[in-house]
Coordinates of C-alpha atoms in Angstrom, one line a residue:
Chain W
M1 CA 6.3 -4.2 21.5
L2 CA 9.0 -3.4 19.0
G3 CA 8.2 -5.0 15.7
A4 CA 11.7 -7.0 15.8
D5 CA 10.8 -8.1 19.3
L6 CA 7.6 -9.7 18.6
L7 CA 9.2 -11.2 15.4
R8 CA 12.1 -13.0 17.8
F9 CA 9.4 -13.6 20.3
N10 CA 7.8 -16.0 17.8
L11 CA 10.5 -17.5 16.5
R12 CA 10.9 -18.6 19.8
L13 CA 7.8 -20.0 20.1
L14 CA 7.5 -21.1 16.7
T15 CA 11.5 -23.2 16.9
G16 CA 10.3 -24.5 20.6
Q17 CA 7.3 -26.8 19.2
W18 CA 8.8 -27.8 15.8
F19 CA 6.6 -30.3 15.5
R20 CA 3.2 -28.0 15.5
T21 CA 5.1 -26.3 14.0
L22 CA 5.9 -28.6 10.6
M23 CA 2.5 -29.4 10.6
I24 CA 0.8 -26.1 10.1
L25 CA 3.9 -24.7 7.3
L26 CA 3.2 -28.4 5.8
A27 CA -0.4 -27.4 5.1
T28 CA 0.3 -24.1 4.6
A29 CA 2.3 -24.7 1.4
V30 CA 0.5 -27.8 0.1
G31 CA -2.7 -25.3 -0.3
V32 CA -0.6 -22.4 -1.9
A33 CA 1.7 -25.0 -4.0
A34 CA -1.5 -26.6 -4.6
V35 CA -3.2 -23.1 -6.0
L36 CA 0.0 -22.3 -8.0
L37 CA 0.6 -26.0 -9.4
L38 CA -3.7 -26.3 -10.6
T39 CA -3.3 -22.3 -12.0
G40 CA -0.1 -22.7 -13.4
M41 CA -1.6 -25.5 -15.5
G42 CA -4.3 -24.2 -17.2
E43 CA -2.7 -21.3 -17.5
G44 CA -0.1 -23.6 -19.5
A45 CA -3.0 -25.6 -21.9
R46 CA -3.6 -22.1 -22.3
R47 CA -1.1 -20.5 -24.0
F48 CA -0.1 -24.1 -25.2
V49 CA -4.0 -23.7 -27.2
L50 CA -3.5 -19.8 -28.1
D51 CA -0.1 -20.8 -29.5
E52 CA -0.9 -23.5 -31.4
F53 CA -3.7 -21.1 -33.0
N54 CA -1.7 -18.2 -33.7
L55 CA 1.1 -19.9 -36.1
L56 CA -1.9 -19.3 -38.4
G57 CA -1.3 -15.4 -37.7
N58 CA -4.3 -12.4 -37.7
D59 CA -4.5 -11.7 -41.2
V60 CA -5.5 -15.3 -42.1
L61 CA -9.6 -15.5 -42.6
I62 CA -11.3 -19.0 -42.7
I63 CA -13.8 -19.5 -45.5
L64 CA -16.2 -22.8 -44.0
P65 CA -18.5 -23.7 -46.9
G66 CA -22.8 -23.3 -46.1
R67 CA -24.1 -20.2 -43.2
K68 CA -24.8 -20.5 -39.9
E69 CA -26.8 -18.0 -38.1
T70 CA -24.8 -17.6 -35.1
T71 CA -25.0 -15.2 -32.2
G72 CA -22.0 -15.3 -30.6
G73 CA -20.4 -18.5 -29.7
I74 CA -18.3 -20.5 -31.0
P75 CA -18.7 -20.5 -34.9
P76 CA -19.4 -23.5 -36.7
L77 CA -16.8 -26.3 -37.9
T78 CA -18.4 -27.3 -40.0
G79 CA -20.4 -26.2 -43.0
E80 CA -23.6 -27.5 -44.3
G81 CA -23.5 -25.7 -48.1
T82 CA -25.8 -26.3 -50.8
R83 CA -22.9 -25.6 -53.1
D84 CA -20.1 -26.3 -53.2
L85 CA -17.0 -23.9 -52.3
T86 CA -14.5 -24.7 -55.5
L87 CA -11.0 -23.8 -56.7
A88 CA -12.6 -21.3 -59.3
D89 CA -14.0 -19.8 -56.0
A90 CA -10.9 -20.3 -54.7
E91 CA -9.7 -18.0 -57.6
A92 CA -11.4 -15.3 -58.0
V93 CA -11.1 -14.5 -54.2
L94 CA -7.3 -14.4 -55.1
G95 CA -8.0 -12.0 -57.3
L96 CA -9.4 -9.7 -54.5
P97 CA -7.6 -6.4 -54.4
G98 CA -5.2 -7.2 -50.8
V99 CA -5.5 -10.9 -50.6
Q100 CA -1.7 -12.1 -50.4
A101 CA -2.4 -15.9 -50.7
V102 CA -5.5 -18.6 -50.4
A103 CA -4.7 -22.3 -49.5
P104 CA -7.7 -24.5 -50.3
L105 CA -8.1 -27.6 -47.9
I106 CA -9.7 -30.6 -48.9
V107 CA -9.8 -34.1 -45.6
G108 CA -10.5 -37.3 -45.6
L109 CA -9.6 -40.8 -44.6
A110 CA -7.7 -43.0 -47.5
Q111 CA -6.4 -46.4 -47.7
V112 CA -2.5 -45.8 -47.8
E113 CA -0.2 -48.1 -48.7
A114 CA 3.2 -48.9 -49.3
E115 CA 6.1 -51.1 -48.5
G116 CA 3.4 -54.0 -48.4
R117 CA 1.7 -52.0 -45.0
N118 CA -2.0 -50.6 -45.4
R119 CA -3.0 -47.8 -43.1
E120 CA -5.8 -45.7 -42.8
L121 CA -4.8 -42.5 -42.9
V122 CA -5.8 -38.8 -43.3
V123 CA -5.4 -37.3 -46.6
V124 CA -5.1 -33.4 -46.8
G125 CA -5.5 -31.8 -50.0
T126 CA -4.2 -28.9 -50.4
S127 CA -1.1 -26.2 -51.6
T128 CA 2.3 -24.7 -51.3
E129 CA 0.4 -21.7 -49.2
L130 CA -1.0 -23.6 -46.6
F131 CA 2.7 -24.6 -45.8
R132 CA 3.6 -20.8 -45.3
M133 CA 0.3 -19.8 -43.4
R134 CA 0.8 -22.2 -40.8
Q135 CA 5.1 -22.3 -40.5
L136 CA 5.2 -25.8 -41.6
E137 CA 8.7 -27.2 -42.4
A138 CA 9.7 -30.1 -44.3
G139 CA 11.8 -32.3 -42.3
Q140 CA 13.7 -34.0 -44.5
G141 CA 13.1 -33.2 -48.7
Q142 CA 10.0 -30.3 -49.8
I143 CA 6.6 -29.8 -49.4
L144 CA 4.3 -29.0 -52.4
P145 CA 6.2 -27.8 -55.1
D146 CA 3.9 -24.3 -56.0
T147 CA 2.2 -25.5 -59.3
P148 CA -1.1 -24.4 -60.4
L149 CA -4.2 -24.9 -57.8
D150 CA -5.9 -27.4 -60.5
R151 CA -3.1 -29.4 -61.3
A152 CA -3.1 -32.7 -59.4
E153 CA 0.7 -33.3 -59.5
P154 CA 1.3 -36.8 -58.4
V155 CA 3.8 -36.8 -54.8
C156 CA 3.0 -36.3 -51.6
V157 CA 4.5 -34.9 -48.2
I158 CA 4.0 -37.2 -45.6
G159 CA 3.5 -36.2 -42.1
S160 CA 6.7 -37.7 -39.8
K161 CA 3.8 -40.8 -37.9
V162 CA 3.0 -41.6 -41.5
K163 CA 7.0 -42.0 -42.2
Q164 CA 7.4 -44.5 -39.4
A165 CA 4.3 -46.5 -39.5
L166 CA 5.5 -47.1 -43.2
F167 CA 8.8 -47.1 -43.9
E168 CA 9.8 -47.1 -40.4
Q169 CA 13.9 -46.3 -40.4
Q170 CA 13.8 -46.8 -44.6
P171 CA 14.7 -44.1 -46.7
A172 CA 10.6 -42.8 -47.6
L173 CA 11.7 -39.8 -50.2
G174 CA 11.3 -40.8 -53.2
Q175 CA 9.6 -44.5 -52.5
W176 CA 5.7 -44.4 -54.0
L177 CA 2.7 -43.8 -52.1
R178 CA -0.9 -46.0 -53.4
T179 CA -3.2 -43.3 -51.2
G180 CA -7.2 -45.3 -52.7
D181 CA -6.6 -45.8 -56.3
R182 CA -4.3 -43.1 -57.1
R183 CA -0.6 -43.2 -57.1
C184 CA 2.0 -40.5 -55.7
R185 CA 5.6 -39.9 -54.6
V186 CA 6.7 -38.5 -51.6
I187 CA 8.8 -35.5 -52.2
G188 CA 9.2 -35.1 -48.2
V189 CA 8.5 -35.7 -44.6
L190 CA 7.2 -32.5 -42.5
D191 CA 9.0 -32.1 -39.3
A192 CA 8.3 -33.6 -35.4
R193 CA 6.2 -30.7 -35.1
G194 CA 2.7 -31.7 -36.6
V195 CA -0.2 -30.5 -34.9
S196 CA -1.5 -27.4 -35.8
L197 CA -5.2 -26.0 -35.2
G198 CA -6.4 -29.5 -33.9
T199 CA -5.5 -31.6 -37.1
D200 CA -2.0 -34.3 -36.3
L201 CA -0.8 -33.5 -39.2
S202 CA 2.3 -35.7 -38.5
D203 CA -0.3 -38.3 -38.9
A204 CA -1.2 -37.5 -42.5
V205 CA -0.6 -37.5 -46.0
L206 CA -0.9 -33.7 -47.6
I207 CA -1.2 -34.3 -51.8
P208 CA -2.3 -31.3 -54.0
V209 CA -5.7 -30.5 -53.9
A210 CA -6.9 -31.3 -57.7
S211 CA -5.6 -34.3 -56.5
A212 CA -7.8 -34.9 -53.5
Q213 CA -10.7 -33.4 -55.5
Q214 CA -10.1 -36.5 -57.8
L215 CA -9.1 -39.1 -54.8
F216 CA -12.3 -38.1 -52.4
N217 CA -14.3 -37.5 -56.7
T218 CA -15.6 -34.0 -54.9
Q219 CA -15.5 -31.0 -55.6
G220 CA -16.5 -28.8 -52.3
L221 CA -13.6 -27.7 -50.6
F222 CA -13.8 -28.2 -47.3
R223 CA -11.8 -24.6 -46.2
L224 CA -10.1 -21.7 -48.2
F225 CA -7.7 -20.0 -46.0
V226 CA -7.7 -16.2 -47.4
Q227 CA -4.1 -14.2 -46.4
V228 CA -4.7 -10.8 -47.0
R229 CA -1.8 -7.8 -47.4
H230 CA -2.2 -6.4 -44.3
I231 CA -3.6 -6.6 -41.1
D232 CA -6.0 -3.8 -41.5
L233 CA -7.8 -5.0 -44.6
V234 CA -9.2 -7.7 -43.2
D235 CA -12.4 -6.0 -41.6
T236 CA -13.0 -4.2 -45.5
L237 CA -12.1 -8.2 -47.5
K238 CA -14.7 -9.6 -45.8
P239 CA -18.0 -7.7 -47.4
A240 CA -16.2 -8.0 -49.8
I241 CA -15.4 -11.7 -50.2
L242 CA -18.7 -12.5 -49.0
D243 CA -20.4 -10.3 -51.6
L244 CA -17.9 -12.2 -54.6
V245 CA -19.1 -15.1 -53.6
Q246 CA -22.2 -14.6 -53.0
A247 CA -22.3 -13.2 -56.8
R248 CA -20.8 -16.8 -57.9
H249 CA -23.5 -18.8 -56.0
Q250 CA -26.7 -17.2 -58.0
G251 CA -26.9 -14.9 -55.2
E252 CA -26.7 -17.1 -52.3
R253 CA -24.7 -16.0 -49.4
D254 CA -23.8 -19.2 -48.8
I255 CA -20.5 -19.3 -46.6
T256 CA -19.5 -18.3 -43.6
L257 CA -16.0 -16.4 -42.7
I258 CA -14.5 -16.5 -39.4
T259 CA -11.5 -15.2 -38.8
Q260 CA -9.4 -16.5 -35.6
D261 CA -9.4 -13.8 -33.6
S262 CA -13.0 -15.0 -33.1
L263 CA -11.7 -18.6 -32.8
L264 CA -9.0 -17.7 -30.2
G265 CA -11.2 -15.8 -27.7
V266 CA -14.1 -18.2 -27.3
F267 CA -10.7 -20.8 -26.2
D268 CA -9.5 -18.0 -24.2
D269 CA -12.6 -17.1 -22.4
I270 CA -13.0 -21.0 -21.9
L271 CA -9.3 -21.8 -20.3
Q272 CA -9.3 -18.9 -17.9
L273 CA -12.6 -19.8 -16.7
L274 CA -11.0 -23.4 -16.4
T275 CA -8.2 -21.9 -14.8
L276 CA -9.8 -19.9 -12.8
A277 CA -12.2 -23.1 -11.7
V278 CA -9.6 -25.1 -10.8
G279 CA -7.9 -22.3 -8.7
A280 CA -10.8 -21.7 -6.9
I281 CA -10.7 -25.5 -5.8
A282 CA -7.1 -25.7 -4.6
A283 CA -8.4 -22.5 -2.3
I284 CA -10.3 -24.7 -0.7
S285 CA -7.6 -27.1 0.7
L286 CA -6.2 -23.3 1.8
V287 CA -9.4 -23.0 3.5
V288 CA -8.4 -25.9 4.9
A289 CA -5.6 -24.7 6.4
G290 CA -7.3 -21.7 7.9
I291 CA -8.9 -24.5 9.9
L292 CA -6.2 -26.5 11.1
I293 CA -5.1 -23.3 12.2
M294 CA -7.5 -22.1 14.4
N295 CA -7.1 -25.4 16.4
I296 CA -3.7 -25.3 16.4
T297 CA -4.4 -21.9 18.3
L298 CA -7.0 -22.4 20.0
I299 CA -4.4 -25.8 21.5
S300 CA -1.7 -23.1 21.7
V301 CA -4.0 -20.7 24.1
S302 CA -5.1 -22.8 26.7
Q303 CA -1.4 -24.4 26.7
R304 CA -0.3 -21.4 27.6
T305 CA -2.7 -19.8 29.7
P306 CA -0.2 -19.2 32.3
E307 CA 2.0 -17.6 30.2
I308 CA -1.2 -14.9 28.9
G309 CA -1.5 -14.0 32.7
L310 CA 2.1 -13.1 33.3
L311 CA 2.4 -10.8 30.1
K312 CA -1.0 -9.5 31.8
A313 CA 0.9 -9.1 34.9
L314 CA 3.9 -7.7 33.1
G315 CA 1.7 -4.8 31.2
A316 CA 0.8 -6.2 28.4
S317 CA -2.7 -4.7 27.3
E318 CA -5.3 -7.3 26.0
R319 CA -4.5 -5.4 22.1
Q320 CA -0.5 -6.9 22.9
V321 CA -1.6 -10.6 24.0
H322 CA -4.1 -10.4 21.1
R323 CA -1.1 -9.1 18.4
I324 CA 0.6 -11.6 19.8
F325 CA -1.0 -14.4 19.0
L326 CA -2.4 -13.6 15.9
S327 CA 1.3 -12.2 14.4
E328 CA 1.9 -16.0 15.5
A329 CA -0.6 -17.5 13.0
L330 CA 0.3 -14.7 10.5
M331 CA 3.8 -15.9 10.5
M332 CA 3.2 -19.1 10.4
T333 CA 1.7 -19.1 7.2
F334 CA 3.2 -16.6 5.6
I335 CA 7.0 -18.4 6.1
G336 CA 4.7 -22.0 5.5
A337 CA 3.3 -19.9 1.8
M338 CA 6.7 -19.0 1.1
L339 CA 7.9 -22.9 1.3
G340 CA 4.4 -23.0 -0.6
V341 CA 5.5 -20.7 -3.7
L342 CA 8.6 -22.5 -4.0
L343 CA 7.3 -25.5 -3.9
G344 CA 5.1 -24.9 -6.6
Y345 CA 7.6 -23.1 -8.8
G346 CA 9.4 -26.7 -8.2
L347 CA 7.3 -29.0 -9.5
L348 CA 5.8 -26.7 -12.2
L349 CA 9.6 -26.7 -13.6
G350 CA 10.1 -29.8 -13.1
G351 CA 7.1 -30.9 -14.6
H352 CA 8.7 -28.4 -17.6
W353 CA 11.8 -29.9 -17.9
I354 CA 10.0 -33.5 -18.6
W355 CA 7.6 -32.2 -21.1
P356 CA 9.2 -29.2 -22.5
Q357 CA 6.5 -28.2 -25.1
F358 CA 4.1 -27.5 -22.4
P359 CA 4.6 -24.0 -21.6
V360 CA 4.3 -23.5 -17.7
S361 CA 3.3 -20.0 -15.7
V362 CA 1.6 -19.0 -13.0
P363 CA -0.6 -15.9 -13.6
L364 CA 0.3 -12.8 -11.0
W365 CA -2.9 -12.6 -9.9
A366 CA -2.4 -16.9 -8.9
L367 CA 0.4 -15.6 -7.0
L368 CA -0.7 -13.0 -5.0
G369 CA -3.9 -14.5 -4.5
A370 CA -2.6 -17.9 -3.1
I371 CA -0.2 -15.2 -0.7
L372 CA -2.7 -13.3 0.4
L373 CA -5.6 -16.0 0.8
A374 CA -3.9 -17.9 2.8
N375 CA -2.3 -15.1 4.9
S376 CA -6.6 -13.4 5.1
V377 CA -7.3 -17.0 6.0
A378 CA -4.9 -17.3 9.1
L379 CA -6.0 -13.5 9.6
I380 CA -9.3 -15.0 10.3
F381 CA -9.1 -18.2 11.9
A382 CA -6.7 -17.0 14.3
W383 CA -8.7 -13.9 15.6
L384 CA -10.9 -15.7 17.7
P385 CA -8.7 -17.9 19.7
A386 CA -6.3 -14.9 19.5
R387 CA -9.6 -12.5 21.2
K388 CA -10.0 -15.7 23.8
A389 CA -6.3 -14.9 24.6
A390 CA -6.7 -11.5 25.1
R391 CA -9.9 -11.8 27.3
L392 CA -8.4 -14.1 30.0
P393 CA -8.3 -13.0 33.5
P394 CA -5.1 -12.2 34.3
V395 CA -5.4 -14.0 37.9
L396 CA -7.5 -17.5 36.8
A397 CA -4.7 -17.3 33.7
L398 CA -1.6 -17.0 36.3
K399 CA -3.1 -20.4 37.9
G400 CA -3.6 -21.9 34.3
E401 CA -7.3 -21.7 34.5
T402 CA -9.1 -21.0 30.9
D403 CA -12.5 -20.2 32.3
A404 CA -14.2 -17.3 34.5
Chain M
M1 CA 0.7 5.9 48.3
I2 CA -2.2 3.2 48.5
R3 CA -5.7 3.8 49.7
L4 CA -8.1 1.5 49.8
E5 CA -11.5 2.2 50.9
Q6 CA -14.6 -0.2 51.6
L7 CA -13.3 -2.8 48.8
C8 CA -15.3 -5.7 48.1
K9 CA -14.8 -9.0 46.2
H10 CA -16.7 -12.1 45.7
Y11 CA -16.5 -15.6 43.7
R12 CA -19.0 -17.8 42.8
L13 CA -16.8 -21.5 43.7
G14 CA -19.1 -24.3 43.0
G15 CA -22.4 -23.1 43.5
E16 CA -21.4 -21.4 46.8
T17 CA -20.4 -17.2 47.0
V18 CA -17.3 -16.9 49.0
Q19 CA -16.5 -13.4 50.5
A20 CA -12.7 -13.1 49.0
L21 CA -12.5 -9.7 50.2
D22 CA -15.5 -7.5 52.9
H23 CA -14.9 -3.9 53.0
V24 CA -11.2 -3.7 53.6
D25 CA -9.9 -0.7 54.2
L26 CA -6.0 -0.1 54.1
N27 CA -3.6 2.2 53.9
I28 CA 0.2 2.2 53.1
S29 CA 3.7 4.5 52.6
A30 CA 5.7 4.7 50.3
G31 CA 8.8 2.4 51.2
E32 CA 6.5 0.2 53.6
Y33 CA 7.4 -3.5 54.5
L34 CA 4.1 -5.5 54.8
S35 CA 3.3 -9.4 55.5
V36 CA 0.1 -10.7 55.0
M37 CA -1.1 -13.8 56.9
G38 CA -3.6 -15.7 57.3
P39 CA -5.2 -19.5 56.0
S40 CA -6.0 -20.2 52.4
G41 CA -9.1 -18.6 51.8
S42 CA -8.9 -15.7 53.9
G43 CA -8.2 -13.3 51.0
K44 CA -4.9 -12.5 50.7
S45 CA -4.3 -13.6 47.4
T46 CA -6.6 -11.6 46.6
L47 CA -6.3 -9.0 48.0
L48 CA -2.4 -8.4 46.8
N49 CA -3.9 -9.0 43.3
M50 CA -5.9 -5.8 43.8
L51 CA -2.8 -4.0 45.2
G52 CA -1.3 -5.3 41.3
L53 CA -4.7 -4.4 39.2
L54 CA -4.2 -7.3 38.4
D55 CA -8.1 -8.3 39.4
T56 CA -10.9 -5.7 39.2
P57 CA -13.1 -5.5 43.1
D58 CA -16.6 -4.9 43.0
S59 CA -16.9 -2.3 45.1
G60 CA -15.1 0.7 46.5
S61 CA -12.4 2.6 45.4
Y62 CA -8.5 2.2 45.1
W63 CA -6.4 4.5 44.8
L64 CA -2.5 3.9 43.8
N65 CA -0.5 7.5 43.8
G66 CA -3.6 9.4 43.8
T67 CA -4.6 7.4 40.9
E68 CA -8.5 6.1 41.4
I69 CA -7.9 2.4 39.3
T70 CA -11.6 1.4 39.1
A71 CA -11.8 4.1 36.7
L72 CA -9.2 3.1 34.5
S73 CA -9.8 0.8 30.8
E74 CA -7.9 -2.3 30.8
D75 CA -5.6 -0.5 28.6
A76 CA -4.2 1.9 30.7
R77 CA -4.3 -0.4 34.0
A78 CA -2.1 -2.8 32.2
A79 CA 0.0 0.3 31.5
E80 CA 0.0 1.0 35.6
R81 CA 0.9 -2.5 35.7
N82 CA 4.2 -2.2 34.0
R83 CA 5.0 1.1 35.2
H84 CA 4.2 1.0 39.1
V85 CA 4.2 -3.2 40.3
G86 CA 6.8 -5.5 40.4
F87 CA 5.2 -9.1 41.1
V88 CA 6.9 -12.3 42.4
F89 CA 5.3 -15.3 42.5
Q90 CA 5.4 -18.5 44.1
A91 CA 6.1 -20.9 40.5
Y92 CA 8.0 -18.2 39.0
H93 CA 6.4 -17.8 35.7
L94 CA 9.1 -17.4 34.0
I95 CA 8.8 -18.5 30.4
D96 CA 10.4 -21.6 29.5
R97 CA 11.7 -20.8 25.6
L98 CA 13.5 -17.9 26.7
N99 CA 16.9 -17.0 28.2
A100 CA 17.3 -15.1 32.0
R101 CA 18.7 -12.5 29.8
E102 CA 15.1 -12.7 27.4
N103 CA 12.7 -13.2 30.5
I104 CA 13.9 -10.2 32.7
E105 CA 13.6 -7.7 29.4
L106 CA 10.3 -8.5 29.1
P107 CA 8.1 -5.9 30.5
L108 CA 10.5 -3.9 28.1
V109 CA 10.4 -5.6 25.8
L110 CA 6.7 -5.0 26.0
I111 CA 6.9 -1.2 26.6
G112 CA 9.1 -1.0 23.0
T113 CA 12.4 -0.4 24.9
P114 CA 15.4 -0.2 22.2
P115 CA 17.5 -3.8 22.8
A116 CA 20.5 -1.5 23.8
Q117 CA 18.9 0.3 26.2
R118 CA 17.9 -3.3 27.6
R119 CA 20.6 -4.1 27.4
E120 CA 22.3 -2.0 29.4
K121 CA 19.5 -2.2 32.1
V122 CA 19.7 -6.1 32.3
N123 CA 23.5 -6.5 32.4
A124 CA 23.8 -4.0 35.3
L125 CA 20.9 -6.0 37.4
L126 CA 22.8 -9.2 36.5
R127 CA 25.0 -7.6 38.2
R128 CA 23.8 -7.5 40.9
L129 CA 21.9 -10.1 41.7
G130 CA 24.9 -12.6 41.4
L131 CA 23.8 -13.9 37.5
E132 CA 26.0 -12.5 35.6
R133 CA 27.3 -16.3 34.6
H134 CA 23.7 -17.4 34.1
A135 CA 22.9 -14.7 31.6
E136 CA 21.9 -17.1 28.4
H137 CA 20.6 -20.1 30.6
R138 CA 16.8 -21.3 30.4
P139 CA 14.8 -21.5 33.5
N140 CA 15.3 -25.0 33.3
Q141 CA 18.8 -24.8 33.5
L142 CA 18.9 -23.1 37.1
S143 CA 18.1 -23.5 41.0
G144 CA 15.1 -23.1 42.1
G145 CA 16.9 -20.0 43.5
Q146 CA 19.0 -18.9 41.4
R147 CA 15.1 -18.8 39.3
Q148 CA 13.1 -16.6 41.9
R149 CA 16.1 -14.4 41.4
V150 CA 15.7 -14.1 38.2
A151 CA 11.8 -13.5 38.2
I152 CA 12.4 -10.8 41.0
A153 CA 14.9 -8.4 38.4
R154 CA 12.2 -9.6 35.7
A155 CA 10.0 -7.9 38.7
V156 CA 11.9 -4.8 39.5
I157 CA 13.8 -3.9 36.0
R158 CA 11.7 -1.6 35.6
R159 CA 11.5 0.1 38.5
P160 CA 8.4 0.1 40.2
A161 CA 6.8 1.6 43.1
L162 CA 5.3 -1.4 44.6
L163 CA 6.6 -5.4 45.0
L164 CA 4.2 -8.1 45.0
A165 CA 5.4 -11.2 46.0
D166 CA 2.7 -14.5 46.6
E167 CA 4.1 -16.9 48.8
P168 CA 7.6 -16.1 46.9
T169 CA 9.9 -18.7 48.9
G170 CA 6.5 -21.4 49.5
N171 CA 8.9 -23.5 46.8
L172 CA 12.7 -23.1 48.0
D173 CA 15.0 -25.2 50.4
S174 CA 14.7 -22.5 53.5
H175 CA 18.6 -21.8 52.4
S176 CA 17.7 -20.3 49.4
G177 CA 14.5 -18.9 50.6
Q178 CA 16.8 -17.1 53.3
D179 CA 18.7 -15.0 50.1
V180 CA 15.2 -14.6 48.3
I181 CA 13.9 -12.9 51.2
T182 CA 17.5 -11.0 52.0
L183 CA 17.4 -9.6 48.2
L184 CA 13.6 -8.6 48.3
E185 CA 14.5 -6.7 51.9
E186 CA 17.3 -5.3 50.4
L187 CA 15.4 -3.7 47.5
N188 CA 12.4 -2.5 50.0
D189 CA 15.8 -0.4 51.7
E190 CA 16.5 1.4 48.6
G191 CA 12.5 2.4 48.7
I192 CA 10.0 0.0 46.7
T193 CA 7.4 -0.5 48.6
L194 CA 6.8 -4.5 49.6
V195 CA 4.3 -6.3 49.9
M196 CA 4.4 -10.5 50.3
V197 CA 1.6 -12.8 51.4
T198 CA 3.0 -16.1 53.0
H199 CA 2.1 -19.3 54.8
D200 CA 5.4 -18.6 56.9
A201 CA 5.0 -17.2 60.6
R202 CA 9.0 -16.6 61.0
M203 CA 9.2 -15.1 57.6
G204 CA 5.8 -12.9 58.0
Q205 CA 7.5 -11.5 61.8
R206 CA 10.6 -10.0 59.6
A207 CA 8.0 -7.0 58.0
R208 CA 7.6 -4.4 60.2
R209 CA 3.8 -4.0 59.6
R210 CA 2.0 -7.2 59.6
L211 CA -1.6 -7.8 58.7
W212 CA -3.2 -10.9 59.6
M213 CA -6.5 -12.1 57.5
Q214 CA -9.8 -14.2 57.5
D215 CA -13.0 -14.3 55.9
G216 CA -12.0 -11.6 53.2
T217 CA -11.4 -9.1 56.2
L218 CA -7.9 -7.6 58.5
L219 CA -8.2 -9.3 61.6
R220 CA -5.4 -7.6 63.1
D221 CA -2.7 -4.5 61.8
E222 CA 0.2 -4.6 63.5
Q223 CA 2.3 -1.9 63.0
D224 CA 6.6 -1.6 65.1
A225 CA 7.5 1.5 66.3
R226 CA 11.0 1.2 64.9
R227 CA 11.3 2.7 62.0

């Protein structure tokens, strides 16, 4: 039998029993679409997180006070040092050859008051370098000025949500804020995009690091970001920084140095695994579709028993009958899978249209895997019924009897 | 052309063994016109299925065109059926979703004949059987006589040497039945070997050679002297 003839023969069958065909198409399409949708969303989440973290750049080292023995796994995000990491340490690190810039970070909660409104907000003490490292920009006004680290200028930059909460539609630039017991003037408002490294800066007030030290009454830094001149220098700078801080801390090596690569690696692994897991869960629906296909093929075999007898009388061999029934199931699943691909991509693009920040992309392995799985499921589940059809004794089959 | 030797076949029917063919010996030469008659359960349909390679005997041997059929594999028997045997059934056995043309060309489709060649052969046959106008009609748009003629066209499209008809007029009124018999006899005149199972003694008498069967054995074998 020619391939084209087989295709036409099956097509007649599928269009002839359109309701049955529709049901199988639907089952397969839903299965494939589910795989695409879930893996697409998982992959989207992974990209989303990676994009966020990537803003920092690969050439940035993060110093945490305190030391933890790590044997793989997630690096400690909170330090437990006995000695503070100070601004003097930051200046010293800046003095190392190969270091481009340092950005200290102090984070705390404080009562913020303006225009008679009172809010408890995250207050971040940092310097102008942080804005450059994280590619933060002011939507209005300017970012923190480039002043020596130990100067406590009475200025602040506020996140867009803070501006809404405290000033609503009123202009915020030039207004005075009270943070704790200190006053500062608003010199800038961050643009709306403010989530970075897990912290929503749109909900924060940014002040010079020295002001934050006074506000929270501490010398110790929460973090120190170190940007190196060139990415190749990262490996040589790591021991240099550790040695320098050790010398400054009376011989105690009480800091932890992490690169965002190690952070990203862990997140990447976790999210990849998650995507794989949801993909596998969705794949179960394809197996369910397979069982439906088996049932339908069985029904098809018993409905078409006389036809099978006839085909055999006309000279169709067992192999040919087997192939006819298998190809029917395969054709149906293939069309169903294609519909599922369209449906899945349609839904993903629809989601992307509604929520543009969320990147959607279906990994190639999920796309090919879903189509392949749908077809192999059809092949496996239709195999037995098709063999049953092929083995029918022609004399009985012509009379419409399926049992020998 | 056909030689049966000591052919046996039994079935189990509800715990009882039915001897459908009981040591049957039969010779049929090319171009013969045979009718097989007998009461139901006499084994005439089984004989027809044996001749058409649809059934395999329990014992005995069957030579078709010098080939010992019982030794062949299922695939090989299917190929022999396609090449040498045409079937005409009482219930037509047309495929409802295919039109007349597609039903007729089915044996050609099974062996992978290219569409252009198929079309030519089917057109010639449709003309010959006066079915040109019905080529695109489905079986349910055709009368019984027309359906049987489509079925006959399907049976002879491969120009088989042997045409087996099982009660070909059983579902037809006498007028269309007459047409169908005439057509079958025309084909026989062209050299095809025709074996017809029938209940109808009048139809059976038309054949030049008549077999009567009972309980799986050949009761009588009548042959006209005239050829």
